[in-house]
């Protein structure tokens, strides 16, 4: 077949023409639906909805566009209802297929062609012949073993699964630049049947000797012996987390977790608490896995500032994560966690203000890439952004004079963490 003939056959095949007609008719019909919704339905819906610019309503200093989201949700529901009533109910009533005719009540006999009932096995005129044929045809099966009928069995429980990983990174410089930084982390999970336990921990520490100068003799000139190094801790944090998941079905589970952390440069001497909620697996295939969680978070926070007292925080929690496999060796993970306080928080230290409900929003966004280097050895690179709408009071720097009583410094609202490490999968 020539190229012209093949192209003509492709162009005029039935499914291509049907698809083209469906696209054109669908585009024209969408205009009718849009006009019907905008011109007839939405004025009625607008009369029932509250007046004012509620679609512009935002919450928290991050300006989450809650009003725009709710408006889009209302638009979707209205359009879905219109399409259901018009396409499924109204137009569907004109396109219902007629019921298939019932099967014939009789059939011809194989020997004499006389009509006999459809369920009959033998003819009155050919009884002996039909009986002989039946014996001939079904005699071999009489000696066969009887088929087994078993009730449906529940799926077998999954075998016990263990997983353990350890990762670490180190940086040390000397001479003109004198720094040392290191990070260490680990994860262990154990799943048996519908129960999974996870434990993970992380530690980060960094210290730098910074070159400084002091005019000791007050002559306005830097001289020999007036240069020295000051040692400062630039990172000092640890975190421990335990979690239990109970799977109700393959995609639905409940979770309970506890966690403790300390981050002194960020003004947090201790942050301990627990979480409980519901987890839903949204997508799972060869390349994608998406999970969403909603729940409750309780935290007990104590700042490093002098005179700081513990603060109890009750928060709502929302978490979304996506894992994407780029290849069998390389994958990317993205996650966002949002916590917002539901109660009024007392002042974290003397001289600081109380925090009203929904004014302490914490957002943690993580992006990570992992690629296998050799067998159980992998390289990981991650970026973490942490936003705290109500940061903790800053501690006084080591060796510095006390703060002015009227001066109440706060930690920065945004922390940025970049980490590169080697990961060893133990089992």
mmCIF file of N, CA and C in Angstrom, residues 88-133:
data_model
loop_
_atom_site.group_PDB
_atom_site.id
_atom_site.type_symbol
_atom_site.label_atom_id
_atom_site.label_comp_id
_atom_site.label_asym_id
_atom_site.label_seq_id
_atom_site.Cartn_x
_atom_site.Cartn_y
_atom_site.Cartn_z
ATOM 1 N N UNK A 88 -27.180 13.781 31.786
ATOM 2 C CA UNK A 88 -27.491 12.436 32.277
ATOM 3 C C UNK A 88 -28.982 12.184 32.333
ATOM 4 N N UNK A 89 -29.734 13.131 32.908
ATOM 5 C CA UNK A 89 -31.154 12.902 33.120
ATOM 6 C C UNK A 89 -32.007 13.275 31.908
ATOM 7 N N UNK A 90 -31.857 14.532 31.442
ATOM 8 C CA UNK A 90 -32.759 15.004 30.391
ATOM 9 C C UNK A 90 -32.434 14.377 29.038
ATOM 10 N N UNK A 91 -31.196 14.573 28.539
ATOM 11 C CA UNK A 91 -30.847 14.004 27.238
ATOM 12 C C UNK A 91 -30.737 12.489 27.293
ATOM 13 N N UNK A 92 -30.381 11.949 28.449
ATOM 14 C CA UNK A 92 -30.289 10.502 28.555
ATOM 15 C C UNK A 92 -31.614 9.806 28.375
ATOM 16 N N UNK A 93 -32.727 10.513 28.707
ATOM 17 C CA UNK A 93 -34.049 9.909 28.533
ATOM 18 C C UNK A 93 -34.388 9.695 27.066
ATOM 19 N N UNK A 94 -33.732 10.469 26.139
ATOM 20 C CA UNK A 94 -34.016 10.309 24.707
ATOM 21 C C UNK A 94 -33.115 9.269 24.058
ATOM 22 N N UNK A 95 -32.049 8.884 24.751
ATOM 23 C CA UNK A 95 -31.086 7.960 24.147
ATOM 24 C C UNK A 95 -31.069 6.599 24.815
ATOM 25 N N UNK A 96 -32.082 6.307 25.620
ATOM 26 C CA UNK A 96 -32.126 4.997 26.276
ATOM 27 C C UNK A 96 -32.314 3.896 25.236
ATOM 28 N N UNK A 97 -31.498 2.893 25.341
ATOM 29 C CA UNK A 97 -31.606 1.766 24.431
ATOM 30 C C UNK A 97 -32.769 0.875 24.831
ATOM 31 N N UNK A 98 -33.434 0.342 23.797
ATOM 32 C CA UNK A 98 -34.521 -0.581 24.057
ATOM 33 C C UNK A 98 -33.981 -1.874 24.657
ATOM 34 N N UNK A 99 -34.765 -2.444 25.539
ATOM 35 C CA UNK A 99 -34.347 -3.683 26.184
ATOM 36 C C UNK A 99 -34.215 -4.797 25.150
ATOM 37 N N UNK A 100 -33.210 -5.621 25.301
ATOM 38 C CA UNK A 100 -32.994 -6.734 24.381
ATOM 39 C C UNK A 100 -34.168 -7.707 24.464
ATOM 40 N N UNK A 101 -34.590 -8.253 23.316
ATOM 41 C CA UNK A 101 -35.729 -9.183 23.319
ATOM 42 C C UNK A 101 -35.391 -10.426 24.118
ATOM 43 N N UNK A 102 -36.372 -11.014 24.781
ATOM 44 C CA UNK A 102 -36.115 -12.220 25.577
ATOM 45 C C UNK A 102 -35.704 -13.375 24.690
ATOM 46 N N UNK A 103 -34.923 -14.300 25.198
ATOM 47 C CA UNK A 103 -34.512 -15.454 24.379
ATOM 48 C C UNK A 103 -35.728 -16.303 24.003
ATOM 49 N N UNK A 104 -35.646 -17.011 22.860
ATOM 50 C CA UNK A 104 -36.780 -17.838 22.418
ATOM 51 C C UNK A 104 -37.112 -18.926 23.432
ATOM 52 N N UNK A 105 -38.401 -19.217 23.516
ATOM 53 C CA UNK A 105 -38.844 -20.226 24.485
ATOM 54 C C UNK A 105 -38.686 -21.645 23.966
ATOM 55 N N UNK A 106 -38.450 -21.818 22.643
ATOM 56 C CA UNK A 106 -38.312 -23.163 22.069
ATOM 57 C C UNK A 106 -37.055 -23.251 21.237
ATOM 58 N N UNK A 107 -36.670 -24.463 20.905
ATOM 59 C CA UNK A 107 -35.522 -24.713 20.042
ATOM 60 C C UNK A 107 -35.804 -25.973 19.238
ATOM 61 N N UNK A 108 -35.189 -26.155 18.057
ATOM 62 C CA UNK A 108 -35.432 -27.355 17.249
ATOM 63 C C UNK A 108 -34.656 -28.547 17.784
ATOM 64 N N UNK A 109 -35.242 -29.707 17.675
ATOM 65 C CA UNK A 109 -34.564 -30.940 18.058
ATOM 66 C C UNK A 109 -33.454 -31.222 17.052
ATOM 67 N N UNK A 110 -32.325 -31.715 17.547
ATOM 68 C CA UNK A 110 -31.198 -31.964 16.666
ATOM 69 C C UNK A 110 -31.404 -33.106 15.706
ATOM 70 N N UNK A 111 -32.396 -33.996 15.925
ATOM 71 C CA UNK A 111 -32.611 -35.154 15.065
ATOM 72 C C UNK A 111 -33.746 -34.931 14.072
ATOM 73 N N UNK A 112 -34.934 -34.575 14.582
ATOM 74 C CA UNK A 112 -36.101 -34.466 13.712
ATOM 75 C C UNK A 112 -36.536 -33.031 13.468
ATOM 76 N N UNK A 113 -35.865 -32.041 14.063
ATOM 77 C CA UNK A 113 -36.159 -30.613 13.896
ATOM 78 C C UNK A 113 -37.507 -30.216 14.464
ATOM 79 N N UNK A 114 -38.118 -31.064 15.301
ATOM 80 C CA UNK A 114 -39.365 -30.670 15.955
ATOM 81 C C UNK A 114 -39.050 -29.660 17.055
ATOM 82 N N UNK A 115 -39.927 -28.654 17.202
ATOM 83 C CA UNK A 115 -39.719 -27.639 18.230
ATOM 84 C C UNK A 115 -39.939 -28.238 19.607
ATOM 85 N N UNK A 116 -38.995 -28.030 20.471
ATOM 86 C CA UNK A 116 -39.085 -28.498 21.851
ATOM 87 C C UNK A 116 -38.767 -27.323 22.772
ATOM 88 N N UNK A 117 -39.193 -27.344 24.060
ATOM 89 C CA UNK A 117 -38.850 -26.246 24.992
ATOM 90 C C UNK A 117 -37.346 -26.028 25.066
ATOM 91 N N UNK A 118 -36.955 -24.766 25.283
ATOM 92 C CA UNK A 118 -35.526 -24.423 25.298
ATOM 93 C C UNK A 118 -34.775 -25.169 26.391
ATOM 94 N N UNK A 119 -35.448 -25.454 27.509
ATOM 95 C CA UNK A 119 -34.773 -26.144 28.601
ATOM 96 C C UNK A 119 -34.797 -27.657 28.470
ATOM 97 N N UNK A 120 -35.522 -28.202 27.454
ATOM 98 C CA UNK A 120 -35.651 -29.652 27.310
ATOM 99 C C UNK A 120 -34.351 -30.265 26.821
ATOM 100 N N UNK A 121 -34.099 -31.490 27.249
ATOM 101 C CA UNK A 121 -32.908 -32.216 26.822
ATOM 102 C C UNK A 121 -33.213 -33.359 25.854
ATOM 103 N N UNK A 122 -34.509 -33.706 25.717
ATOM 104 C CA UNK A 122 -34.847 -34.804 24.813
ATOM 105 C C UNK A 122 -36.181 -34.533 24.142
ATOM 106 N N UNK A 123 -36.387 -35.119 22.953
ATOM 107 C CA UNK A 123 -37.595 -34.954 22.156
ATOM 108 C C UNK A 123 -38.503 -36.168 22.365
ATOM 109 N N UNK A 124 -39.836 -35.960 22.330
ATOM 110 C CA UNK A 124 -40.762 -37.080 22.533
ATOM 111 C C UNK A 124 -40.640 -38.118 21.441
ATOM 112 N N UNK A 125 -40.351 -37.691 20.200
ATOM 113 C CA UNK A 125 -40.252 -38.639 19.083
ATOM 114 C C UNK A 125 -38.881 -39.275 18.994
ATOM 115 N N UNK A 126 -37.860 -38.667 19.574
ATOM 116 C CA UNK A 126 -36.484 -39.167 19.445
ATOM 117 C C UNK A 126 -35.875 -39.428 20.824
ATOM 118 N N UNK A 127 -36.682 -39.965 21.754
ATOM 119 C CA UNK A 127 -36.225 -40.123 23.135
ATOM 120 C C UNK A 127 -34.993 -41.006 23.204
ATOM 121 N N UNK A 128 -35.040 -42.123 22.524
ATOM 122 C CA UNK A 128 -33.937 -43.078 22.634
ATOM 123 C C UNK A 128 -32.669 -42.505 22.035
ATOM 124 N N UNK A 129 -32.815 -41.821 20.883
ATOM 125 C CA UNK A 129 -31.627 -41.280 20.215
ATOM 126 C C UNK A 129 -30.993 -40.186 21.046
ATOM 127 N N UNK A 130 -31.855 -39.252 21.546
ATOM 128 C CA UNK A 130 -31.327 -38.147 22.350
ATOM 129 C C UNK A 130 -30.692 -38.685 23.626
ATOM 130 N N UNK A 131 -31.344 -39.674 24.247
ATOM 131 C CA UNK A 131 -30.781 -40.239 25.463
ATOM 132 C C UNK A 131 -29.431 -40.880 25.194
ATOM 133 N N UNK A 132 -29.326 -41.593 24.044
ATOM 134 C CA UNK A 132 -28.051 -42.217 23.698
ATOM 135 C C UNK A 132 -26.968 -41.170 23.485
ATOM 136 N N UNK A 133 -27.347 -40.100 22.784
ATOM 137 C CA UNK A 133 -26.370 -39.031 22.552
ATOM 138 C C UNK A 133 -25.919 -38.394 23.871
#
